[in-house]
XYZ file of C-alpha atoms in Angstrom:
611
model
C 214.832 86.864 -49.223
C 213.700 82.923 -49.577
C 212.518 81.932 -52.858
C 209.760 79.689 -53.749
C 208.610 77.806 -56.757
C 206.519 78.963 -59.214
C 202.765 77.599 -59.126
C 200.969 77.488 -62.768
C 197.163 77.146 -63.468
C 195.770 76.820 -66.840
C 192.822 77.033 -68.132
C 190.423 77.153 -70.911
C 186.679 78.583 -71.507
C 184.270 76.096 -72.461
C 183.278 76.160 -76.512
C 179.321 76.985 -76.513
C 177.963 77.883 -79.632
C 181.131 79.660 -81.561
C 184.774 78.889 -81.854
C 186.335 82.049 -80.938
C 189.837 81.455 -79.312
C 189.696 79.544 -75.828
C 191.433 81.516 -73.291
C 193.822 80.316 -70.818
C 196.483 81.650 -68.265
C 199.254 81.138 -65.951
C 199.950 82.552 -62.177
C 203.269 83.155 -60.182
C 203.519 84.196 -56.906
C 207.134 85.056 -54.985
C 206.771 86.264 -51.245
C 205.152 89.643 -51.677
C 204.419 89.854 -55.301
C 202.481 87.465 -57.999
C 201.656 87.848 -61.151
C 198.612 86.356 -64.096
C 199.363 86.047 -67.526
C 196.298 85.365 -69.817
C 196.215 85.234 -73.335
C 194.488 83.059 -75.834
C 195.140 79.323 -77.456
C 195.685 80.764 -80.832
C 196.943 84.277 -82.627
C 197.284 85.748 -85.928
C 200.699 86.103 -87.258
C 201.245 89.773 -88.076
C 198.062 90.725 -85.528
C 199.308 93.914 -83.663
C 197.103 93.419 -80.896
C 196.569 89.566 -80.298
C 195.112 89.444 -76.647
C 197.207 89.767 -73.817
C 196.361 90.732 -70.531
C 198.756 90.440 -67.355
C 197.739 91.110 -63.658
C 200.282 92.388 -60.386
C 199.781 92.533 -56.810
C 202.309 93.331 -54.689
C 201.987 93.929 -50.623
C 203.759 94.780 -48.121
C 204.562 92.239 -45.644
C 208.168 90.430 -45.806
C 209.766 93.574 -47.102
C 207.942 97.109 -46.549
C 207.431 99.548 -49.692
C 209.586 102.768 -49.769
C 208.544 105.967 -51.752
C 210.022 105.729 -55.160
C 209.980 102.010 -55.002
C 209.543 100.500 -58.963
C 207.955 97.456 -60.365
C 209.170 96.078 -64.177
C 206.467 94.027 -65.952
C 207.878 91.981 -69.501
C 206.031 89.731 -71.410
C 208.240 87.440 -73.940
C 208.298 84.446 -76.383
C 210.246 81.465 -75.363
C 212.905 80.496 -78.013
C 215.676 78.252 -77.712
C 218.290 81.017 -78.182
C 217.354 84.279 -77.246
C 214.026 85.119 -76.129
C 211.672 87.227 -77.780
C 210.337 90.637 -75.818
C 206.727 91.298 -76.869
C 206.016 94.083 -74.400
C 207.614 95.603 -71.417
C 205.986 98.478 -68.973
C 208.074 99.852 -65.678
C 206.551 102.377 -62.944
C 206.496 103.751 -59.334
C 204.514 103.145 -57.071
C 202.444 106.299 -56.227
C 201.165 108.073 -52.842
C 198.136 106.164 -52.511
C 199.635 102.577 -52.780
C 202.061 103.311 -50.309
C 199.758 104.485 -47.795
C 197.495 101.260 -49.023
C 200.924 99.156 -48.502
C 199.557 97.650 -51.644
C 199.839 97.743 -55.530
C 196.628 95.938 -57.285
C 197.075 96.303 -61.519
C 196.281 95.151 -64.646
C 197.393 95.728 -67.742
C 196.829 95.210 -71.537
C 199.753 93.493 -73.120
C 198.187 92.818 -76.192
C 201.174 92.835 -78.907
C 202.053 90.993 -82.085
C 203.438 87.776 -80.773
C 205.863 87.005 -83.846
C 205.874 84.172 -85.807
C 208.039 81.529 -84.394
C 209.005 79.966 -87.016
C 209.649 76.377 -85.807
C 206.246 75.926 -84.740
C 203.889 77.340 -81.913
C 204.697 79.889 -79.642
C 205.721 79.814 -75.898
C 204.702 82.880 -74.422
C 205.751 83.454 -70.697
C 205.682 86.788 -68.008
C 207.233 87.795 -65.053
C 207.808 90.792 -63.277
C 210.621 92.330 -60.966
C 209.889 94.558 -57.757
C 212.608 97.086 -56.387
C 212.153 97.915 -52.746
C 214.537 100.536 -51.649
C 213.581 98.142 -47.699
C 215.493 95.732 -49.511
C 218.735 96.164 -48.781
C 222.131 94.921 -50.332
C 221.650 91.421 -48.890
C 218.657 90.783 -49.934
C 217.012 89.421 -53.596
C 213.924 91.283 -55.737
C 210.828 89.987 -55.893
C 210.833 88.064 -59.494
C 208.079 85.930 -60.161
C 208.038 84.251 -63.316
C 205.031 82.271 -64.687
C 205.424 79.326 -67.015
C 205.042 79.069 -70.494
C 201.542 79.038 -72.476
C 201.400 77.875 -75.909
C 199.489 79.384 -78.402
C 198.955 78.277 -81.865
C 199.440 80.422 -84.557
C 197.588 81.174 -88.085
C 198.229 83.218 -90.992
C 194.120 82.734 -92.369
C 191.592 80.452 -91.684
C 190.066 77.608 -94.410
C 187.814 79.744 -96.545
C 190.701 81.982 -97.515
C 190.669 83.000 -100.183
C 187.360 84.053 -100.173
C 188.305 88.030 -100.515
C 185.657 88.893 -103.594
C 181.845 88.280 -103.482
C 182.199 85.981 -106.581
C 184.768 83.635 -104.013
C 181.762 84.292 -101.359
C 181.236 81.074 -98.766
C 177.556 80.419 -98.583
C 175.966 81.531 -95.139
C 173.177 78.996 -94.070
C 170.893 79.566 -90.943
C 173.119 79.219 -87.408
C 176.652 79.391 -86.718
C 179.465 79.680 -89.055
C 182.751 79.727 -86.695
C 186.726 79.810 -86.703
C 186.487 82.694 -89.024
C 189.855 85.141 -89.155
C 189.366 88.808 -90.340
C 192.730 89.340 -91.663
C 191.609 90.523 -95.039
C 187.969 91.264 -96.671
C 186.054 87.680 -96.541
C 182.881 87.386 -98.538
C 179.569 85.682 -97.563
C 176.179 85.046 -99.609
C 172.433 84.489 -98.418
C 170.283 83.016 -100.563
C 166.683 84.650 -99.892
C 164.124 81.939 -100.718
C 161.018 83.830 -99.737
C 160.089 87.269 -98.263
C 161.955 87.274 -94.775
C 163.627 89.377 -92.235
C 167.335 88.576 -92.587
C 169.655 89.473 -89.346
C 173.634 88.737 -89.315
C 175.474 89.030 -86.074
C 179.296 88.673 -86.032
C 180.625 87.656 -82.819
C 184.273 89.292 -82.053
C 186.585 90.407 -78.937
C 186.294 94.104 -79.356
C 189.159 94.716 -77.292
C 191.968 93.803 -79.883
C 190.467 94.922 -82.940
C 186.749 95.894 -84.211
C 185.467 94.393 -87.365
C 183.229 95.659 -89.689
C 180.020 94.419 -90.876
C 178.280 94.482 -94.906
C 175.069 93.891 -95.700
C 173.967 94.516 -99.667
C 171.561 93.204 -102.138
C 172.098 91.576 -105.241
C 172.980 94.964 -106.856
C 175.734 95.859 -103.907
C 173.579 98.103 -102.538
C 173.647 98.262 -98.693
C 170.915 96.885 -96.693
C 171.203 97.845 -93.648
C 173.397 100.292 -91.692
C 175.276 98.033 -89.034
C 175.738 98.767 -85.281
C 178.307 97.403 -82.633
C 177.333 95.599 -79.974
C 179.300 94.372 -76.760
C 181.827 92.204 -78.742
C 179.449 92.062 -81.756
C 178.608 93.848 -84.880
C 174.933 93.521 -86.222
C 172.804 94.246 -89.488
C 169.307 93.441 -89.868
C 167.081 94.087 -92.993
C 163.203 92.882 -92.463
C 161.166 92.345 -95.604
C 163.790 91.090 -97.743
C 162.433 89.810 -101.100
C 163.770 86.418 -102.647
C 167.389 87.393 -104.059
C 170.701 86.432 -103.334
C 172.463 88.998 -100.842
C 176.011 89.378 -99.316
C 177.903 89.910 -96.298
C 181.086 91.434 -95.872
C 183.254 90.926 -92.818
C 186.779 93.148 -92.551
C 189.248 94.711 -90.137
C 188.240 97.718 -88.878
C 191.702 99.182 -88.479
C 194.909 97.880 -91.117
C 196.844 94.623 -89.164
C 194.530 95.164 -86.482
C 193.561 91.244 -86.962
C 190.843 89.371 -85.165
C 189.032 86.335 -84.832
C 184.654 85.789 -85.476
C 182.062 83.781 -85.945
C 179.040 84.569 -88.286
C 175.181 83.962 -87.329
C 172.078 84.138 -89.770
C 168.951 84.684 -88.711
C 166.151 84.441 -91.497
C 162.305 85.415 -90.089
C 159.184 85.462 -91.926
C 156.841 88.270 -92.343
C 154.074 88.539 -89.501
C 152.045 89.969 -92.107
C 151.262 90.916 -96.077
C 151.796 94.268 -96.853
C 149.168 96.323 -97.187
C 146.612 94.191 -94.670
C 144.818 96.248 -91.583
C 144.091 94.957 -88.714
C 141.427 96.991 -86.003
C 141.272 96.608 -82.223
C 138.926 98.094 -79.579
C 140.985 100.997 -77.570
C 139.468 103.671 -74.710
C 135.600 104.259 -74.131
C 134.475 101.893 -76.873
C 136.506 103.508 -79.761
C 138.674 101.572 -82.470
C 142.013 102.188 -83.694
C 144.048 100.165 -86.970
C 147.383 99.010 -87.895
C 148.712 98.847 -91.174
C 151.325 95.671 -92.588
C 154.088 97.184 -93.904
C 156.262 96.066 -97.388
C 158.741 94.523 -95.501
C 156.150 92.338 -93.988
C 155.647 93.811 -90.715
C 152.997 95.356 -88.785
C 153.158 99.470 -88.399
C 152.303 100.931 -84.954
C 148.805 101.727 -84.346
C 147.100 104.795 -85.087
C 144.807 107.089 -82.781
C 142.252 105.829 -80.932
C 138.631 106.996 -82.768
C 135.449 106.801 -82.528
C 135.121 106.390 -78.461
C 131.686 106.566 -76.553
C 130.940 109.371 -73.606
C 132.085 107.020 -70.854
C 133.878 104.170 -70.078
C 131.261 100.826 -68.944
C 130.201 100.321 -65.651
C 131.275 104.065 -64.729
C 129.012 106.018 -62.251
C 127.832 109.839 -62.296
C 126.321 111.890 -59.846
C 124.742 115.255 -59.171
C 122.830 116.853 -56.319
C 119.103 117.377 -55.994
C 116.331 119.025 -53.815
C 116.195 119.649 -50.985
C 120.059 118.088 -50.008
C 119.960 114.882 -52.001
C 121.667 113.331 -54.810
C 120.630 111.420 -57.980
C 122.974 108.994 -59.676
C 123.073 107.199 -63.147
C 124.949 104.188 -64.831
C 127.237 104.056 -68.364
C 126.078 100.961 -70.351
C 128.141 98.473 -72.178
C 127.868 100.765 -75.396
C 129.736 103.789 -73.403
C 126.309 105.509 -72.915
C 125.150 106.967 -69.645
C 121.896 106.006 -68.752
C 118.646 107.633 -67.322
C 119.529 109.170 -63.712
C 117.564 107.665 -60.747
C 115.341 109.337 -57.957
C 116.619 111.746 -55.393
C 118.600 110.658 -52.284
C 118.907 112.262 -49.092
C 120.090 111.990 -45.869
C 117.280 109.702 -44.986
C 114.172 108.357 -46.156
C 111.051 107.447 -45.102
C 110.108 109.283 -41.335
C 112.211 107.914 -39.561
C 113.881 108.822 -36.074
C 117.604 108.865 -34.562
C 118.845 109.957 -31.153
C 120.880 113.122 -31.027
C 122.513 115.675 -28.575
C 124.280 119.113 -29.092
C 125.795 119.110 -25.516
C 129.276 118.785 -24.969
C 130.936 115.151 -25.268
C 130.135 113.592 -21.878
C 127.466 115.385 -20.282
C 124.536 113.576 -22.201
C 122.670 111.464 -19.197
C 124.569 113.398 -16.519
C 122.134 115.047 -14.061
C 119.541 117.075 -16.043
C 120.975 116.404 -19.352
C 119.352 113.590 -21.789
C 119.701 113.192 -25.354
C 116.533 114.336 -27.913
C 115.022 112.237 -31.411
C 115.389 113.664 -35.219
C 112.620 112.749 -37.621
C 113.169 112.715 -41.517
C 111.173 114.739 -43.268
C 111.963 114.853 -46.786
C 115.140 113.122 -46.795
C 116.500 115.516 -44.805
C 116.966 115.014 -40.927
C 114.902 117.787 -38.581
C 115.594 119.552 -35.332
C 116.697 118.209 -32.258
C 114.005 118.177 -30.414
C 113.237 117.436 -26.464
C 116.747 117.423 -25.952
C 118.194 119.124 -22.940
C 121.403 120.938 -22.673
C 123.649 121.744 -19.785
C 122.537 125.055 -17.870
C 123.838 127.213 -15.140
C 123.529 125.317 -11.670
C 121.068 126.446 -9.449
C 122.156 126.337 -5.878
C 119.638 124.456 -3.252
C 117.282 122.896 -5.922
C 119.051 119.338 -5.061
C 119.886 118.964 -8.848
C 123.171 118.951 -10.921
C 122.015 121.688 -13.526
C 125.504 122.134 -15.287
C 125.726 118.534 -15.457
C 129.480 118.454 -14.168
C 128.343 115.185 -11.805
C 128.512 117.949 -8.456
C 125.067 118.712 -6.943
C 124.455 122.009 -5.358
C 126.764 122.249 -1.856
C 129.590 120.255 -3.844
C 129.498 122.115 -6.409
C 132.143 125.468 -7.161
C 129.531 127.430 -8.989
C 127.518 127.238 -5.398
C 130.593 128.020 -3.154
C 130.002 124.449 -1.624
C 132.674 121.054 -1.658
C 134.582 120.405 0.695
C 138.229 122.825 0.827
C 141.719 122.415 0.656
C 142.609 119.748 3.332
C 139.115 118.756 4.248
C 137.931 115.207 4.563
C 136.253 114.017 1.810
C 135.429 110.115 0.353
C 135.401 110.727 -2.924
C 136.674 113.546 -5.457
C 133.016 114.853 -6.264
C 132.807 115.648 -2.539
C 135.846 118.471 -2.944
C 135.706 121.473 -4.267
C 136.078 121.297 -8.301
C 140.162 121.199 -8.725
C 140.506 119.181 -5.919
C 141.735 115.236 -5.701
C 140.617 113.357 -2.846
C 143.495 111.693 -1.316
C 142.339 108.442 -0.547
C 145.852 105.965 -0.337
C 148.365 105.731 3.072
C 149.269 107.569 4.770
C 146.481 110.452 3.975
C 143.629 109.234 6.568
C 139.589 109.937 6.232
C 140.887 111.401 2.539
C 142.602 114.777 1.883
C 141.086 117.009 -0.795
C 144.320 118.196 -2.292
C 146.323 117.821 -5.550
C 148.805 115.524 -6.691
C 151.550 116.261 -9.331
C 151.956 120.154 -9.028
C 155.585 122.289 -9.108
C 157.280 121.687 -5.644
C 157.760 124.914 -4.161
C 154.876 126.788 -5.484
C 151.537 128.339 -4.509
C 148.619 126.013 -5.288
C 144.925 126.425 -5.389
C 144.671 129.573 -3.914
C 145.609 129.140 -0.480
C 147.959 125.782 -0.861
C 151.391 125.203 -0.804
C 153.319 122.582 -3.574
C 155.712 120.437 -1.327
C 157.426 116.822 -1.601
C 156.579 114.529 0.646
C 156.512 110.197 0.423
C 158.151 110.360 -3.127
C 155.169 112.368 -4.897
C 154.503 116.133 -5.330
C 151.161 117.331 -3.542
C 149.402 120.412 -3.052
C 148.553 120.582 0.724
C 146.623 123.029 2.966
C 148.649 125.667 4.503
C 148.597 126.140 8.628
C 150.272 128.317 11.101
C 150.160 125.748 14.321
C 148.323 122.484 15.087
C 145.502 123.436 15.688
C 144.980 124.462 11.982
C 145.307 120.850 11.109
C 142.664 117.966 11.589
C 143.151 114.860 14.022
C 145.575 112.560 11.777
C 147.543 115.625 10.530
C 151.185 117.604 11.851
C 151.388 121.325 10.707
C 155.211 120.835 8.966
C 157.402 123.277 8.023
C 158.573 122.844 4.388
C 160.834 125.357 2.825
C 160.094 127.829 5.000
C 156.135 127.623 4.546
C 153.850 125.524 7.140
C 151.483 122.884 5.839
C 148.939 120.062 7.110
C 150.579 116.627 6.069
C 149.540 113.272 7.214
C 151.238 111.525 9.886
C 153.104 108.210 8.804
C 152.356 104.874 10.504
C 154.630 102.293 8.853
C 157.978 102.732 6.999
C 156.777 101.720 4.305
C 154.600 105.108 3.728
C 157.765 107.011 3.512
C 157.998 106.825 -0.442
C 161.334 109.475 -0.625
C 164.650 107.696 -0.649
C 165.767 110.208 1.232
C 163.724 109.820 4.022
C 162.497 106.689 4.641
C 161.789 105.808 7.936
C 158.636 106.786 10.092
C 159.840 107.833 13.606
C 157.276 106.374 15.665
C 157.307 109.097 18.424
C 156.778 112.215 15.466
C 154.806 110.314 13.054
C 157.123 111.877 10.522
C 159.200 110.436 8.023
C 163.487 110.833 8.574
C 166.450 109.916 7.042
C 168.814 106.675 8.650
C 170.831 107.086 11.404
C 174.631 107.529 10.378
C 175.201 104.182 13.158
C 173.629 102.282 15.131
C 175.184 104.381 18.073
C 175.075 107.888 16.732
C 174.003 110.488 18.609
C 172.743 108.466 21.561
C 171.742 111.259 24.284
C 171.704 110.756 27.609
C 167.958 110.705 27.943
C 167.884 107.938 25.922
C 166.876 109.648 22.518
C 169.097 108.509 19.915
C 169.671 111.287 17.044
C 172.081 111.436 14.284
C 175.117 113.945 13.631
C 172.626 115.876 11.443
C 169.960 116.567 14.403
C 167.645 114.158 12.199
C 165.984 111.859 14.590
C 167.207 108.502 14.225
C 164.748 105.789 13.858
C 165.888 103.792 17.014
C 163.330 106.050 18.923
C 160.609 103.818 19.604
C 158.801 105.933 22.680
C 158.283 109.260 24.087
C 161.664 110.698 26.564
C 160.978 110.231 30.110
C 160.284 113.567 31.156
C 157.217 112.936 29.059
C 158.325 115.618 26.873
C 158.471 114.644 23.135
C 161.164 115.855 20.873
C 160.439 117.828 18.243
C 161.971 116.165 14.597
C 164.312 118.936 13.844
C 165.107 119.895 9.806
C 169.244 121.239 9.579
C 169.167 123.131 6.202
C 165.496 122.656 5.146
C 166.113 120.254 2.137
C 163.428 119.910 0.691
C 161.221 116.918 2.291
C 162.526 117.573 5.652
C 159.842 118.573 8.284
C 159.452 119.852 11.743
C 156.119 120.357 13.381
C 154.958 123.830 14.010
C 154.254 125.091 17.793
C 150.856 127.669 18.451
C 152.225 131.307 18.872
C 150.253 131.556 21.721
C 151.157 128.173 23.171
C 151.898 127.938 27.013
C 153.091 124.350 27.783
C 156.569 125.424 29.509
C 157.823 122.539 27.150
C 161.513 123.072 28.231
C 160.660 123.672 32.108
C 162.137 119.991 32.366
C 165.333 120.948 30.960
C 165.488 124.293 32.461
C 165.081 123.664 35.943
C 167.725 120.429 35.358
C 170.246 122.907 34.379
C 169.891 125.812 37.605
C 170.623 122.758 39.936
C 173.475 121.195 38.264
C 174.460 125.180 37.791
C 174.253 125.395 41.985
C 176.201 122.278 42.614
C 178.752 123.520 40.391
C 178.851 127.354 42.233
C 179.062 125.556 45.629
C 181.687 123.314 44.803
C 183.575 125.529 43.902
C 183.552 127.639 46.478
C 184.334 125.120 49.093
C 187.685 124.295 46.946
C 188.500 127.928 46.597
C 188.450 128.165 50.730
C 190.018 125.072 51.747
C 193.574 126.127 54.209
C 196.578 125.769 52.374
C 198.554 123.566 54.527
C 200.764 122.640 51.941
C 202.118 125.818 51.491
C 202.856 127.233 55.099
């Protein structure tokens, strides 16, 4: 496994506005594993837990992690012979970083660093990583950082200030550099009433401290509290007197390092002084100053008005009105005004009780109201839809269909019929109006394909829409313009097509010009070619390429091979006698003659060849 050289980083935290110990560290990284040692510039000799704090990550990558792998972490004091081990930890990997194929830790190696004895101490890390991957000829992972110095110190200056009557006087601001390795004493002098507040700055995680507040007489103050690194006590009110603070380890050689702050306030107020302010609906409520200087919360709020200024009340009146009032500025409610109703005065608005739509539509016109005592009257001279009355000329239901075109009357125009317009078909009805539906079709678009419609229709899908079309049994059920096509087995009157381009169904897009109907494309350009000229396709569908009648001036019917739905073929009368296929039957007996006599001759011919 290659080795490489050991990169250190130090560094140190800014001093603000204490001197607690700077901190500072050193890194060392070796292929897959590196390690952080941070501690701080300076210690206390003895301190159990000066601050130490050492970070690992190992991965994965030159050399894989095994279970049961182990890592060794040791933390030591450089001496010239012999170093000095201040803490040590070993462990295995678990589960979950060898899945992760990577260990991520750190650890507290706070520990009592020694005393040197020949000066400052060199305190240094490293680490050591088994990996089963490893093999015999291959080296550990052991990075080592360098050395950090810290500096260390039995007390600070002010020792020995361990009795109140040693006490270092505590000013307003920042006393620093302070070591709690004993009971150190502290005295405020109180000049005039104030609230007094000491905070004692610390690093909680090596060691609490404790925190004394107490009067002349050594009576406590205040009950302290801990903070995040800090202790605090706080007394308000304090008369003029001399007081003391007292700053200790919390636990026996649990050592530490602190600052001290004072904070001295003066009363907001002199005790016993009120003071009044205006709360709710123009009520008052007071505040008493306290002995310690300091206002007490307010009490309830008394003395309020019936409502709150510039609120507004209201309550009906006769005949359907309301009359309002007004609270003044002194939270009373004033006088309430006159009545208000719907209206005032006598006058007039348009109004209808017909249903949405109909108002101005043949017989039906809107009527007038009229106030009359704020309150708005009848509807008068209004009139309302009725039942039509068939031959008077007039719409009288006011559905915009006049007498012959209306249901009601048994008049519009039927399924299939002509028509301009919709109003001219029967009520239910669409007029048809776009290609290839010519003169207008009173039918329906947008029904269920397949089903009965309107009565007497049939649903069916024709030029890429769903339409409800006029059943027939031959042509001459159908108007000029229309084919009776069969459809799923049912017979309807569809338009004829003109132009491809009315043949909306991808599946059959092309108008055959000799049917009028729309077919599918020819499988090739020569498919199907009969010998009459006719091309069809392998299906039977005619082919497009048709572009006149046959020459027996017969025209072919457009044939439909599994009746897919779209796929028409016209209808013939029942009672039709056109001997349609007399052309092709009477071509067939003679070619059937030829045939006979032919082969007849053949059959008597002498059979020279075999005498």
């Amino acid at each position: 496994m290659r080795r490489t050289l050991a990169l250190v980083a130090l560094a140190a935290l800014p001093r603000v506005a204490s001197a607690l110990p700077h901190v500072q560290n050193a890194s060392s990284s070796q292929d897959d594993a590196a390690i952080t040692l941070i501690i701080n510039d300076r210690y206390i000799i003895d301190d159990v837990r000066s601050f130490c704090q050492l970070s690992l990550t190992v991965a994965s990558t030159d050399v894989v992690f095994s279970s049961g792998d182990k890592i060794f972490l040791k933390v030591y004091e450089d001496d010239t012979v012999g170093d000095d081990l201040l803490w040590s930890t070993e462990f295995t990997i678990t589960a979950a970083e060898l899945a992760a194929g990577r260990v991520e830790r750190t650890f507290d190696c706070a520990s009592n660093f020694l005393d040197d004895g020949v000066g400052n101490s060199e305190i240094y890390a490293n680490a050591r990583v088994e990996k089963d991957a490893c093999g015999t000829f291959c080296f550990y992972d052991e990075p080592e950082t360098a050395n950090l110095t810290a500096v260390s110190m039995t007390d600070d200056a002010a020792e020995e200030d361990d009795a109140s009557s040693r006490s270092t006087p505590l000013l307003v601001g920042t006393l620093p550099d302070r070591v709690a390795r004993d009971a150190d004493w502290f005295s405020i002098d109180v000049q005039s009433t104030s609230d007094v507040r000491v905070e004692v700055p610390h690093l909680a995680s090596v060691g609490r401290v404790d925190l004394g507040l107490l009067d002349a007489s050594m009576n406590p103050l205040a009950t302290s509290a801990d903070g995040i690194d800090v202790v605090v006590a706080s007394a308000v009110g304090v008369a003029p007197q001399r007081l003391f603070v007292r700053v200790a380890p919390r636990s026996t050689a649990d050592f530490n390092f602190y600052d001290v702050r004072l904070q001295l306030g003066q009363p907001t107020c002199s005790a016993g002084a009120t003071e009044s302010e205006v709360c709710g609906s123009c009520g008052m409520r007071t505040r008493t100053c306290g002995g310690g200087g300091t206002w007490g919360p307010f009490g309830a709020c008394g003395g309020e008005g019936e409502c709150a200024p510039g609120s507004a009340d209201s309550r009906a009146c006769m005949p359907s009105g309301t009359e309002s009032r007004t609270c003044d500025q002194a939270c009373h409610w004033g006088a309430f005004g006159g009545c208000v109703g719907e209206c005032t005065g006598t006058e007039t608005r348009n109004c209808y009780d017909g249903p949405a739509g109909t108002a101005g539509v043949g017989i039906c016109v809107a009527g007038t109201q009229t106030c009359a005592t704020g309150v708005w009257g009848d509807c008068a001279n209004q009139t309302l839809p009725g039942a039509e009355t068939c031959g008077n000329g007039t719409d009288d239901d006011c559905d915009q269909r006049t007498d012959a075109q209306d249901s009601e009357c048994g008049g519009g125009s039927g399924l299939g019929s002509a028509c301009a317009n919709t109003p001219e078909c029967v009520l239910g009805l669409t007029c048809l109006t776009s290609a290839p539906f010519t003169s207008g079709y009173c039918g329906e678009i947008g029904c269920t394909t397949g089903s009965a419609c309107q009565g007497t229709g049939r649903c069916v899908h024709l030029f890429g829409e769903d339409y409800c079309l006029a059943r027939c049994t031959g042509p001459s059920d159908c108007r000029q313009g229309y084919l009776c096509l069969e459809v799923l087995g049912e017979s309807v009157c569809a338009p004829e097509c003109r132009v491809d381009d009315e043949c909306k169904d991808p599946a059959f897009p092309v108008c055959n010009p000799v049917t009028s109907t729309c077919v599918g494309r020819p499988a090739g350009p020569d498919a199907g070619v009969t010998d009459s000229g006719a091309a069809l396709d392998a299906s039977a569908t005619e082919d497009s390429a048709v572009v006149g009648p046959h020459d027996t001036g017969v025209h072919p019917r457009p044939a439909a091979d599994s009746g897919l739905l779209g796929e028409l073929k016209p209808v013939a009368d029942e009672d039709a006698g056109c001997g349609c296929n007399s052309a092709r039957t009477g071509s067939g007996g003679v070619a059937f003659v030829i045939l006979l006599a032919l082969t007849l001759a053949v059959r008597r011919r002498p059979r020279a060849s075999l005498r």
